[in-house]
mmCIF file of C-alpha atoms and ligand atoms in Angstrom:
data_model
loop_
_atom_site.group_PDB
_atom_site.id
_atom_site.type_symbol
_atom_site.label_atom_id
_atom_site.label_comp_id
_atom_site.label_asym_id
_atom_site.label_seq_id
_atom_site.Cartn_x
_atom_site.Cartn_y
_atom_site.Cartn_z
ATOM 1 C CA UNK A 1 -15.638 -0.970 -282.297
ATOM 2 C CA UNK A 2 -17.140 0.021 -285.575
ATOM 3 C CA UNK A 3 -18.623 3.481 -285.643
ATOM 4 C CA UNK A 4 -19.168 6.488 -288.034
ATOM 5 C CA UNK A 5 -19.650 10.227 -287.721
ATOM 6 C CA UNK A 6 -22.313 12.474 -289.291
ATOM 7 C CA UNK A 7 -24.111 9.256 -290.212
ATOM 8 C CA UNK A 8 -27.321 9.404 -292.457
ATOM 9 C CA UNK A 9 -30.287 7.336 -291.065
ATOM 10 C CA UNK A 10 -32.549 7.792 -294.154
ATOM 11 C CA UNK A 11 -31.807 4.098 -294.996
ATOM 12 C CA UNK A 12 -32.225 2.859 -291.359
ATOM 13 C CA UNK A 13 -35.845 4.090 -290.823
ATOM 14 C CA UNK A 14 -38.689 2.473 -292.646
ATOM 15 C CA UNK A 15 -40.349 5.811 -292.834
ATOM 16 C CA UNK A 16 -37.546 6.743 -295.131
ATOM 17 C CA UNK A 17 -37.338 10.306 -293.623
ATOM 18 C CA UNK A 18 -34.193 12.485 -293.452
ATOM 19 C CA UNK A 19 -32.008 12.345 -290.149
ATOM 20 C CA UNK A 20 -28.414 12.522 -289.401
ATOM 21 C CA UNK A 21 -26.685 11.516 -286.097
ATOM 22 C CA UNK A 22 -23.421 12.768 -284.819
ATOM 23 C CA UNK A 23 -22.072 9.345 -284.144
ATOM 24 C CA UNK A 24 -23.386 5.848 -284.521
ATOM 25 C CA UNK A 25 -21.746 2.864 -282.665
ATOM 26 C CA UNK A 26 -22.127 -0.800 -283.900
ATOM 27 C CA UNK A 27 -21.250 -2.821 -280.791
ATOM 28 C CA UNK A 28 -20.823 -6.604 -281.621
ATOM 29 C CA UNK A 29 -19.055 -8.024 -278.630
ATOM 30 C CA UNK A 30 -18.851 -7.418 -274.931
ATOM 31 C CA UNK A 31 -15.458 -5.740 -275.446
ATOM 32 C CA UNK A 32 -17.102 -3.281 -277.707
ATOM 33 C CA UNK A 33 -19.942 -2.387 -275.257
ATOM 34 C CA UNK A 34 -17.350 -1.755 -272.474
ATOM 35 C CA UNK A 35 -15.791 0.802 -274.878
ATOM 36 C CA UNK A 36 -18.986 2.753 -275.308
ATOM 37 C CA UNK A 37 -18.622 6.197 -273.929
ATOM 38 C CA UNK A 38 -20.435 7.223 -270.661
ATOM 39 C CA UNK A 39 -23.883 7.569 -271.795
ATOM 40 C CA UNK A 40 -25.564 8.666 -268.489
ATOM 41 C CA UNK A 41 -27.183 11.439 -270.160
ATOM 42 C CA UNK A 42 -30.539 10.518 -272.017
ATOM 43 C CA UNK A 43 -29.433 11.947 -275.190
ATOM 44 C CA UNK A 44 -28.854 8.603 -277.115
ATOM 45 C CA UNK A 45 -31.107 6.126 -278.589
ATOM 46 C CA UNK A 46 -30.744 2.340 -279.243
ATOM 47 C CA UNK A 47 -32.004 1.497 -282.820
ATOM 48 C CA UNK A 48 -32.698 -1.784 -284.179
ATOM 49 C CA UNK A 49 -33.605 -1.999 -287.862
ATOM 50 C CA UNK A 50 -35.502 1.338 -287.490
ATOM 51 C CA UNK A 51 -38.926 -0.257 -288.236
ATOM 52 C CA UNK A 52 -40.807 1.251 -285.293
ATOM 53 C CA UNK A 53 -38.973 4.741 -284.999
ATOM 54 C CA UNK A 54 -40.065 8.128 -286.173
ATOM 55 C CA UNK A 55 -37.209 10.509 -286.771
ATOM 56 C CA UNK A 56 -38.907 13.716 -286.216
ATOM 57 C CA UNK A 57 -36.027 16.170 -286.526
ATOM 58 C CA UNK A 58 -33.379 16.054 -289.148
ATOM 59 C CA UNK A 59 -30.705 16.178 -286.411
ATOM 60 C CA UNK A 60 -30.862 12.776 -284.401
ATOM 61 C CA UNK A 61 -28.909 11.978 -281.193
ATOM 62 C CA UNK A 62 -26.174 9.573 -280.727
ATOM 63 C CA UNK A 63 -27.270 6.183 -281.959
ATOM 64 C CA UNK A 64 -26.087 2.756 -280.752
ATOM 65 C CA UNK A 65 -27.021 -0.208 -283.205
ATOM 66 C CA UNK A 66 -26.569 -3.543 -281.432
ATOM 67 C CA UNK A 67 -24.958 -5.557 -284.005
ATOM 68 C CA UNK A 68 -24.627 -9.040 -282.320
ATOM 69 C CA UNK A 69 -25.247 -11.997 -284.607
ATOM 70 C CA UNK A 70 -25.404 -15.765 -284.472
ATOM 71 C CA UNK A 71 -28.084 -18.347 -284.005
ATOM 72 C CA UNK A 72 -27.317 -21.232 -281.520
ATOM 73 C CA UNK A 73 -29.559 -24.248 -281.296
ATOM 74 C CA UNK A 74 -29.413 -26.999 -278.576
ATOM 75 C CA UNK A 75 -32.197 -29.370 -277.612
ATOM 76 C CA UNK A 76 -33.578 -31.142 -274.534
ATOM 77 C CA UNK A 77 -35.641 -34.149 -274.434
ATOM 78 C CA UNK A 78 -38.777 -32.182 -275.379
ATOM 79 C CA UNK A 79 -37.765 -28.754 -276.555
ATOM 80 C CA UNK A 80 -35.337 -26.677 -278.985
ATOM 81 C CA UNK A 81 -33.361 -24.015 -276.971
ATOM 82 C CA UNK A 82 -32.501 -21.251 -279.603
ATOM 83 C CA UNK A 83 -30.114 -18.402 -278.600
ATOM 84 C CA UNK A 84 -30.056 -15.402 -280.921
ATOM 85 C CA UNK A 85 -27.919 -12.344 -281.334
ATOM 86 C CA UNK A 86 -29.907 -8.875 -280.977
ATOM 87 C CA UNK A 87 -28.742 -7.750 -284.385
ATOM 88 C CA UNK A 88 -30.379 -10.723 -286.490
ATOM 89 C CA UNK A 89 -33.264 -9.939 -288.588
ATOM 90 C CA UNK A 90 -36.671 -11.196 -287.102
ATOM 91 C CA UNK A 91 -38.086 -12.548 -290.278
ATOM 92 C CA UNK A 92 -34.892 -14.275 -291.322
ATOM 93 C CA UNK A 93 -34.962 -16.217 -287.902
ATOM 94 C CA UNK A 94 -38.599 -17.065 -288.398
ATOM 95 C CA UNK A 95 -38.010 -18.631 -291.845
ATOM 96 C CA UNK A 96 -34.651 -20.249 -291.009
ATOM 97 C CA UNK A 97 -36.115 -22.006 -287.857
ATOM 98 C CA UNK A 98 -39.116 -23.057 -289.871
ATOM 99 C CA UNK A 99 -36.748 -24.614 -292.615
ATOM 100 C CA UNK A 100 -34.922 -26.399 -289.889
ATOM 101 C CA UNK A 101 -38.106 -28.069 -288.511
ATOM 102 C CA UNK A 102 -38.418 -25.793 -285.354
ATOM 103 C CA UNK A 103 -42.009 -24.399 -285.061
ATOM 104 C CA UNK A 104 -43.600 -21.776 -283.013
ATOM 105 C CA UNK A 105 -42.861 -18.559 -284.684
ATOM 106 C CA UNK A 106 -44.691 -18.958 -287.954
ATOM 107 C CA UNK A 107 -47.661 -16.608 -286.845
ATOM 108 C CA UNK A 108 -44.932 -13.892 -286.522
ATOM 109 C CA UNK A 109 -43.640 -14.192 -290.086
ATOM 110 C CA UNK A 110 -42.895 -11.178 -292.107
ATOM 111 C CA UNK A 111 -42.790 -8.737 -288.943
ATOM 112 C CA UNK A 112 -40.118 -6.157 -290.003
ATOM 113 C CA UNK A 113 -37.312 -5.501 -287.374
ATOM 114 C CA UNK A 114 -34.469 -6.930 -285.602
ATOM 115 C CA UNK A 115 -34.417 -9.712 -282.857
ATOM 116 C CA UNK A 116 -33.149 -7.347 -280.140
ATOM 117 C CA UNK A 117 -36.193 -4.965 -280.636
ATOM 118 C CA UNK A 118 -38.736 -7.868 -280.338
ATOM 119 C CA UNK A 119 -38.793 -8.134 -276.441
ATOM 120 C CA UNK A 120 -38.978 -4.334 -275.991
ATOM 121 C CA UNK A 121 -42.460 -4.075 -277.301
ATOM 122 C CA UNK A 122 -43.354 -7.806 -277.101
ATOM 123 C CA UNK A 123 -44.040 -7.940 -280.925
ATOM 124 C CA UNK A 124 -47.333 -9.927 -281.549
ATOM 125 C CA UNK A 125 -49.573 -10.901 -284.576
ATOM 126 C CA UNK A 126 -52.185 -13.500 -285.289
ATOM 127 C CA UNK A 127 -52.811 -14.803 -281.952
ATOM 128 C CA UNK A 128 -49.065 -15.243 -280.867
ATOM 129 C CA UNK A 129 -46.688 -12.962 -279.097
ATOM 130 C CA UNK A 130 -43.030 -13.029 -278.595
ATOM 131 C CA UNK A 131 -43.478 -13.594 -274.914
ATOM 132 C CA UNK A 132 -45.046 -17.058 -275.677
ATOM 133 C CA UNK A 133 -41.764 -18.531 -276.599
ATOM 134 C CA UNK A 134 -39.011 -16.334 -275.008
ATOM 135 C CA UNK A 135 -37.581 -17.824 -271.745
ATOM 136 C CA UNK A 136 -34.589 -15.364 -271.377
ATOM 137 C CA UNK A 137 -33.302 -12.002 -272.389
ATOM 138 C CA UNK A 138 -29.590 -11.120 -271.860
ATOM 139 C CA UNK A 139 -28.742 -7.262 -271.523
ATOM 140 C CA UNK A 140 -25.681 -5.328 -270.952
ATOM 141 C CA UNK A 141 -26.047 -2.811 -268.068
ATOM 142 C CA UNK A 142 -24.363 0.580 -268.708
ATOM 143 C CA UNK A 143 -23.481 1.292 -264.924
ATOM 144 C CA UNK A 144 -22.069 -2.106 -263.793
ATOM 145 C CA UNK A 145 -20.782 -2.832 -267.478
ATOM 146 C CA UNK A 146 -21.892 -6.412 -266.870
ATOM 147 C CA UNK A 147 -24.346 -8.843 -268.655
ATOM 148 C CA UNK A 148 -27.535 -9.663 -266.884
ATOM 149 C CA UNK A 149 -30.107 -12.200 -267.476
ATOM 150 C CA UNK A 150 -34.005 -11.848 -267.145
ATOM 151 C CA UNK A 151 -36.349 -14.659 -267.324
ATOM 152 C CA UNK A 152 -39.819 -14.429 -268.810
ATOM 153 C CA UNK A 153 -41.502 -13.040 -265.742
ATOM 154 C CA UNK A 154 -38.740 -10.562 -265.070
ATOM 155 C CA UNK A 155 -39.365 -9.150 -268.583
ATOM 156 C CA UNK A 156 -42.891 -8.125 -267.397
ATOM 157 C CA UNK A 157 -44.320 -8.803 -270.902
ATOM 158 C CA UNK A 158 -47.895 -7.453 -271.683
ATOM 159 C CA UNK A 159 -49.555 -6.193 -274.838
ATOM 160 C CA UNK A 160 -46.731 -4.242 -276.683
ATOM 161 C CA UNK A 161 -44.991 -3.745 -273.514
ATOM 162 C CA UNK A 162 -42.263 -4.772 -271.241
ATOM 163 C CA UNK A 163 -39.841 -3.879 -268.514
ATOM 164 C CA UNK A 164 -37.478 -2.450 -271.133
ATOM 165 C CA UNK A 165 -39.904 0.527 -271.755
ATOM 166 C CA UNK A 166 -40.315 1.245 -268.068
ATOM 167 C CA UNK A 167 -37.765 0.189 -265.130
ATOM 168 C CA UNK A 168 -34.939 -0.757 -267.628
ATOM 169 C CA UNK A 169 -35.551 1.910 -270.066
ATOM 170 C CA UNK A 170 -32.035 3.339 -271.306
ATOM 171 C CA UNK A 171 -30.274 1.362 -268.597
ATOM 172 C CA UNK A 172 -28.716 -0.952 -270.991
ATOM 173 C CA UNK A 173 -28.639 -2.764 -274.294
ATOM 174 C CA UNK A 174 -30.383 -6.151 -275.092
ATOM 175 C CA UNK A 175 -27.597 -8.408 -276.732
ATOM 176 C CA UNK A 176 -29.158 -11.802 -276.802
ATOM 177 C CA UNK A 177 -32.553 -13.576 -276.745
ATOM 178 C CA UNK A 178 -33.243 -17.278 -275.810
ATOM 179 C CA UNK A 179 -36.323 -19.087 -276.905
ATOM 180 C CA UNK A 180 -37.896 -22.405 -275.990
ATOM 181 C CA UNK A 181 -39.835 -24.253 -278.715
ATOM 182 C CA UNK A 182 -41.541 -27.452 -277.557
ATOM 183 C CA UNK A 183 -40.918 -30.243 -279.995
ATOM 184 C CA UNK A 184 -44.508 -31.315 -279.966
ATOM 185 C CA UNK A 185 -46.035 -28.351 -282.067
ATOM 186 C CA UNK A 186 -49.581 -27.485 -282.345
ATOM 187 C CA UNK A 187 -50.834 -24.739 -284.979
ATOM 188 C CA UNK A 188 -52.314 -21.557 -283.416
ATOM 189 C CA UNK A 189 -55.079 -20.835 -285.750
ATOM 190 C CA UNK A 190 -57.295 -18.743 -283.268
ATOM 191 C CA UNK A 191 -56.972 -15.456 -285.156
ATOM 192 C CA UNK A 192 -59.533 -14.477 -287.847
ATOM 193 C CA UNK A 193 -58.229 -15.414 -291.290
ATOM 194 C CA UNK A 194 -56.175 -18.309 -289.884
ATOM 195 C CA UNK A 195 -59.259 -20.363 -288.806
ATOM 196 C CA UNK A 196 -60.005 -21.020 -292.432
ATOM 197 C CA UNK A 197 -57.029 -23.363 -292.465
ATOM 198 C CA UNK A 198 -57.462 -27.022 -291.599
ATOM 199 C CA UNK A 199 -56.528 -28.108 -288.141
ATOM 200 C CA UNK A 200 -53.851 -30.363 -289.545
ATOM 201 C CA UNK A 201 -52.279 -27.480 -291.167
ATOM 202 C CA UNK A 202 -48.508 -27.608 -291.365
ATOM 203 C CA UNK A 203 -46.313 -24.886 -289.990
ATOM 204 C CA UNK A 204 -45.351 -24.025 -293.560
ATOM 205 C CA UNK A 205 -48.896 -23.556 -294.475
ATOM 206 C CA UNK A 206 -49.585 -21.388 -291.414
ATOM 207 C CA UNK A 207 -46.684 -19.239 -292.312
ATOM 208 C CA UNK A 208 -47.689 -18.870 -295.868
ATOM 209 C CA UNK A 209 -51.203 -17.903 -294.787
ATOM 210 C CA UNK A 210 -49.823 -15.208 -292.310
ATOM 211 C CA UNK A 211 -47.757 -13.820 -295.210
ATOM 212 C CA UNK A 212 -50.554 -13.707 -297.593
ATOM 213 C CA UNK A 213 -52.909 -11.941 -294.868
ATOM 214 C CA UNK A 214 -50.163 -9.387 -294.329
ATOM 215 C CA UNK A 215 -49.440 -8.669 -297.830
ATOM 216 C CA UNK A 216 -53.004 -8.184 -298.611
ATOM 217 C CA UNK A 217 -53.293 -5.461 -295.973
ATOM 218 C CA UNK A 218 -49.989 -4.202 -294.778
ATOM 219 C CA UNK A 219 -47.879 -2.178 -297.228
ATOM 220 C CA UNK A 220 -44.289 -3.170 -297.865
ATOM 221 C CA UNK A 221 -42.113 -0.620 -296.315
ATOM 222 C CA UNK A 222 -39.518 -1.237 -299.266
ATOM 223 C CA UNK A 223 -42.338 -0.039 -301.561
ATOM 224 C CA UNK A 224 -44.245 2.446 -299.390
ATOM 225 C CA UNK A 225 -42.462 3.616 -296.383
ATOM 226 C CA UNK A 226 -44.336 2.907 -293.072
ATOM 227 C CA UNK A 227 -43.792 1.384 -289.670
ATOM 228 C CA UNK A 228 -46.586 -1.095 -289.478
ATOM 229 C CA UNK A 229 -49.247 -0.227 -286.892
ATOM 230 C CA UNK A 230 -48.707 3.487 -286.064
ATOM 231 C CA UNK A 231 -51.106 3.397 -282.995
ATOM 232 C CA UNK A 232 -51.776 0.660 -280.420
ATOM 233 C CA UNK A 233 -55.014 -0.750 -280.016
ATOM 234 C CA UNK A 234 -56.721 0.961 -277.012
ATOM 235 C CA UNK A 235 -57.495 -0.993 -273.871
ATOM 236 C CA UNK A 236 -60.651 0.491 -272.287
ATOM 237 C CA UNK A 237 -62.776 -0.408 -269.142
ATOM 238 C CA UNK A 238 -65.771 -2.377 -269.693
ATOM 239 C CA UNK A 239 -68.101 0.469 -268.819
ATOM 240 C CA UNK A 240 -66.663 2.675 -271.693
ATOM 241 C CA UNK A 241 -66.814 -0.400 -274.055
ATOM 242 C CA UNK A 242 -70.558 -1.124 -273.198
ATOM 243 C CA UNK A 243 -71.375 2.553 -273.829
ATOM 244 C CA UNK A 244 -69.684 2.272 -277.208
ATOM 245 C CA UNK A 245 -70.993 -0.934 -278.102
ATOM 246 C CA UNK A 246 -74.569 0.165 -277.726
ATOM 247 C CA UNK A 247 -74.056 2.809 -280.181
ATOM 248 C CA UNK A 248 -71.818 0.582 -282.461
ATOM 249 C CA UNK A 249 -72.881 -2.985 -282.295
ATOM 250 C CA UNK A 250 -70.575 -4.055 -285.075
ATOM 251 C CA UNK A 251 -67.554 -2.708 -283.492
ATOM 252 C CA UNK A 252 -64.658 -5.317 -283.105
ATOM 253 C CA UNK A 253 -63.558 -5.924 -279.429
ATOM 254 C CA UNK A 254 -61.210 -8.348 -277.803
ATOM 255 C CA UNK A 255 -61.966 -9.116 -273.957
ATOM 256 C CA UNK A 256 -58.771 -8.826 -271.905
ATOM 257 C CA UNK A 257 -59.967 -10.011 -268.499
ATOM 258 C CA UNK A 258 -59.976 -7.771 -265.525
ATOM 259 C CA UNK A 259 -62.835 -6.045 -266.798
ATOM 260 C CA UNK A 260 -61.004 -4.361 -269.640
ATOM 261 C CA UNK A 261 -61.706 -4.818 -273.355
ATOM 262 C CA UNK A 262 -59.188 -4.087 -276.196
ATOM 263 C CA UNK A 263 -60.681 -2.221 -279.236
ATOM 264 C CA UNK A 264 -59.399 -2.032 -282.864
ATOM 265 C CA UNK A 265 -57.629 1.278 -283.434
ATOM 266 C CA UNK A 266 -57.807 0.614 -287.109
ATOM 267 C CA UNK A 267 -61.760 0.521 -287.052
ATOM 268 C CA UNK A 268 -61.949 3.597 -284.852
ATOM 269 C CA UNK A 269 -59.769 5.455 -287.481
ATOM 270 C CA UNK A 270 -61.664 4.188 -290.371
ATOM 271 C CA UNK A 271 -65.133 5.049 -288.811
ATOM 272 C CA UNK A 272 -63.639 8.498 -288.150
ATOM 273 C CA UNK A 273 -63.558 8.826 -291.923
ATOM 274 C CA UNK A 274 -59.800 8.731 -292.199
ATOM 275 C CA UNK A 275 -59.079 5.670 -294.067
ATOM 276 C CA UNK A 276 -57.096 6.675 -297.311
ATOM 277 C CA UNK A 277 -56.883 10.335 -295.930
ATOM 278 C CA UNK A 278 -53.649 12.149 -297.251
ATOM 279 C CA UNK A 279 -52.015 15.502 -296.473
ATOM 280 C CA UNK A 280 -48.517 16.940 -297.063
ATOM 281 C CA UNK A 281 -47.191 13.698 -298.810
ATOM 282 C CA UNK A 282 -48.234 11.363 -295.918
ATOM 283 C CA UNK A 283 -51.362 9.528 -295.294
ATOM 284 C CA UNK A 284 -53.498 6.823 -293.552
ATOM 285 C CA UNK A 285 -53.294 3.647 -295.564
ATOM 286 C CA UNK A 286 -56.075 2.804 -297.752
ATOM 287 C CA UNK A 287 -56.224 -0.988 -296.781
ATOM 288 C CA UNK A 288 -55.397 -0.806 -293.071
ATOM 289 C CA UNK A 289 -56.096 2.504 -291.324
ATOM 290 C CA UNK A 290 -53.734 1.712 -288.529
ATOM 291 C CA UNK A 291 -50.825 2.113 -290.627
ATOM 292 C CA UNK A 292 -49.509 5.678 -291.492
ATOM 293 C CA UNK A 293 -47.755 5.758 -294.825
ATOM 294 C CA UNK A 294 -45.051 8.287 -296.340
ATOM 295 C CA UNK A 295 -45.774 8.817 -300.006
ATOM 296 C CA UNK A 296 -43.158 11.555 -300.670
ATOM 297 C CA UNK A 297 -42.282 13.501 -297.584
ATOM 298 C CA UNK A 298 -38.751 13.630 -296.325
ATOM 299 C CA UNK A 299 -39.625 15.164 -292.975
ATOM 300 C CA UNK A 300 -40.925 13.243 -289.976
ATOM 301 C CA UNK A 301 -42.804 16.273 -288.826
ATOM 302 C CA UNK A 302 -45.426 15.752 -291.432
ATOM 303 C CA UNK A 303 -45.867 12.242 -290.063
ATOM 304 C CA UNK A 304 -46.260 13.616 -286.431
ATOM 305 C CA UNK A 305 -48.833 16.326 -287.765
ATOM 306 C CA UNK A 306 -50.775 13.508 -289.409
ATOM 307 C CA UNK A 307 -50.753 11.387 -286.238
ATOM 308 C CA UNK A 308 -51.921 14.330 -284.092
ATOM 309 C CA UNK A 309 -54.863 14.811 -286.395
ATOM 310 C CA UNK A 310 -55.676 11.280 -286.463
ATOM 311 C CA UNK A 311 -55.716 11.117 -282.647
ATOM 312 C CA UNK A 312 -58.003 14.355 -282.417
ATOM 313 C CA UNK A 313 -60.547 12.883 -284.867
ATOM 314 C CA UNK A 314 -60.858 9.677 -283.082
ATOM 315 C CA UNK A 315 -60.846 11.376 -279.724
ATOM 316 C CA UNK A 316 -63.632 13.706 -281.150
ATOM 317 C CA UNK A 317 -65.802 10.966 -282.406
ATOM 318 C CA UNK A 318 -65.417 8.218 -279.644
ATOM 319 C CA UNK A 319 -63.943 10.041 -276.679
ATOM 320 C CA UNK A 320 -61.124 7.552 -276.804
ATOM 321 C CA UNK A 321 -57.343 8.467 -276.740
ATOM 322 C CA UNK A 322 -55.170 6.169 -279.120
ATOM 323 C CA UNK A 323 -51.595 6.457 -278.503
ATOM 324 C CA UNK A 324 -48.668 5.633 -280.914
ATOM 325 C CA UNK A 325 -46.897 2.263 -280.813
ATOM 326 C CA UNK A 326 -44.202 3.886 -282.996
ATOM 327 C CA UNK A 327 -41.355 5.653 -281.054
ATOM 328 C CA UNK A 328 -40.718 9.340 -281.491
ATOM 329 C CA UNK A 329 -37.209 10.655 -281.662
ATOM 330 C CA UNK A 330 -36.105 14.081 -281.644
ATOM 331 C CA UNK A 331 -32.680 15.724 -281.519
ATOM 332 C CA UNK A 332 -32.893 15.570 -277.809
ATOM 333 C CA UNK A 333 -33.618 11.939 -277.522
ATOM 334 C CA UNK A 334 -36.982 9.905 -277.294
ATOM 335 C CA UNK A 335 -39.905 12.112 -276.577
ATOM 336 C CA UNK A 336 -43.419 11.500 -275.464
ATOM 337 C CA UNK A 337 -46.035 11.882 -278.330
ATOM 338 C CA UNK A 338 -48.251 14.091 -276.097
ATOM 339 C CA UNK A 339 -45.244 16.560 -275.493
ATOM 340 C CA UNK A 340 -44.399 16.887 -279.216
ATOM 341 C CA UNK A 341 -44.965 20.460 -280.497
ATOM 342 C CA UNK A 342 -44.785 20.750 -284.371
ATOM 343 C CA UNK A 343 -42.610 23.548 -285.595
HETATM 344 N N1 EPU B 401 -60.281 -2.883 -288.946
HETATM 345 C C1 EPU B 401 -61.045 -1.848 -289.683
HETATM 346 N N2 EPU B 401 -60.522 -1.011 -290.449
HETATM 347 C C2 EPU B 401 -59.085 -0.967 -290.566
HETATM 348 C C3 EPU B 401 -58.373 -1.783 -289.867
HETATM 349 C C4 EPU B 401 -58.941 -2.823 -289.002
HETATM 350 O O1 EPU B 401 -62.233 -1.949 -289.557
HETATM 351 O O2 EPU B 401 -58.739 -0.014 -291.369
HETATM 352 C C5 EPU B 401 -60.932 -3.922 -288.247
HETATM 353 C C6 EPU B 401 -60.726 -5.397 -288.751
HETATM 354 O O3 EPU B 401 -61.642 -5.597 -289.701
HETATM 355 C C7 EPU B 401 -60.676 -6.134 -287.559
HETATM 356 C C8 EPU B 401 -60.165 -5.259 -286.476
HETATM 357 O O4 EPU B 401 -60.111 -4.116 -286.988
HETATM 358 O O5 EPU B 401 -62.006 -6.557 -287.272
HETATM 359 C C9 EPU B 401 -58.603 -5.634 -286.343
HETATM 360 O O6 EPU B 401 -57.993 -5.658 -287.480
HETATM 361 P P1 EPU B 401 -56.733 -6.524 -287.664
HETATM 362 O O7 EPU B 401 -56.899 -7.936 -287.701
HETATM 363 O O8 EPU B 401 -56.122 -6.223 -289.122
HETATM 364 O O9 EPU B 401 -55.507 -6.340 -286.676
HETATM 365 P P2 EPU B 401 -55.169 -4.866 -285.932
HETATM 366 O O10 EPU B 401 -55.697 -4.941 -284.554
HETATM 367 O O11 EPU B 401 -55.474 -3.663 -286.795
HETATM 368 C C10 EPU B 401 -53.096 -5.937 -284.907
HETATM 369 C C11 EPU B 401 -51.594 -5.631 -284.706
HETATM 370 C C12 EPU B 401 -50.782 -5.765 -286.030
HETATM 371 C C13 EPU B 401 -50.892 -7.306 -286.476
HETATM 372 C C14 EPU B 401 -52.382 -7.683 -286.469
HETATM 373 C C15 EPU B 401 -52.699 -9.137 -286.746
HETATM 374 C C16 EPU B 401 -51.488 -3.597 -283.064
HETATM 375 C C17 EPU B 401 -51.153 -2.339 -282.821
HETATM 376 N N3 EPU B 401 -51.467 -4.274 -284.382
HETATM 377 O O12 EPU B 401 -53.660 -5.072 -285.892
HETATM 378 O O13 EPU B 401 -49.462 -5.624 -285.786
HETATM 379 O O14 EPU B 401 -50.417 -7.703 -287.724
HETATM 380 O O15 EPU B 401 -53.137 -7.322 -285.278
HETATM 381 O O16 EPU B 401 -52.585 -9.978 -285.523
HETATM 382 O O17 EPU B 401 -51.737 -4.653 -282.125
HETATM 383 C C18 EPU B 401 -47.762 -4.099 -285.893
HETATM 384 O O18 EPU B 401 -47.639 -3.980 -284.930
HETATM 385 O O19 EPU B 401 -47.203 -3.224 -286.718
HETATM 386 C C19 EPU B 401 -48.676 -4.830 -286.754
HETATM 387 C C20 EPU B 401 -48.931 -4.848 -288.018
#
């Protein structure tokens, strides 16, 4: 199996901060996976394209980077069944399916990252989530050294969440994802901004609109390092929502059922006065306050310090805790944001 020692991860994280890992493994076959050393300890991390990970220490733990490739397409009478290797790039998959006349993922265009990372946090944008089209996830289990298959229910997808962050956390590696796309396609234009399109809009037109909406607000990580939304949108009880809405009648909100309401973290951060705020070479993006950007720091700790500050300001103003969607990696492995102490 391909591997490397003392590997610099600076080009493998979209915040572009400095980090070095003792060993990185690039498994791309079952044989490779079976050769991985015993990883019973928690001191390793599975890295996709590094677009949702913040390296906090310059020393990173052992890294496994799933490098399974390939896109296989079959069809039934009414659907296309598409099987994709975890190491494929998400946006390239979306574009290539669209070119082949297979529609469904166009609302998820331009999301940075790998296909294998998509189920972990159930990526979503513009009214569509990964879970809407995923029928299976295949994963290699470290202990039994076998490949297991989960169906959609088994993945326990919810907003930015899945079983891979909980019961199956660090239990194995996602190697392949299977989608089903109905041949009869209907545009999903429910999200603000897309509803300007005509209801007969083609999938290509939807994708172009999504790309232009994203480019207008979200900074390109190649030009200004960032990891997309830094925080998740908080989901609160209706009672808390009602209290806030009385005070802020213009506050955006998204009812979730079960007496819960999702709030817009970007709005909360902006109202806390932090849009465009900068310190120590890092800042809150001036067009979308949910995104933290790295102007000129090489140190992940600067971004954690800013994130703590943002969280505290929102808490002080609204009495709401916003939590990162980005995953925090120290030399000791992944850590909870709440437990991080800045040196
Ligand atoms: N808003 C503000 N100020 C801001 C940002 C947003 O007032 O600085 C308001 C907007 O005006 C709008 C509401 O907040 O009323 C929601 O904003 P937006 O539509 O931009 O979406 P979001 O909730 O901030 C989420 C996802 C994005 C995804 C968009 C579009 C999360 C954590 N983020 O952002 O995903 O692209 O919806 O669907 O759910 C990502 O995960 O990296 C990501 C970019």
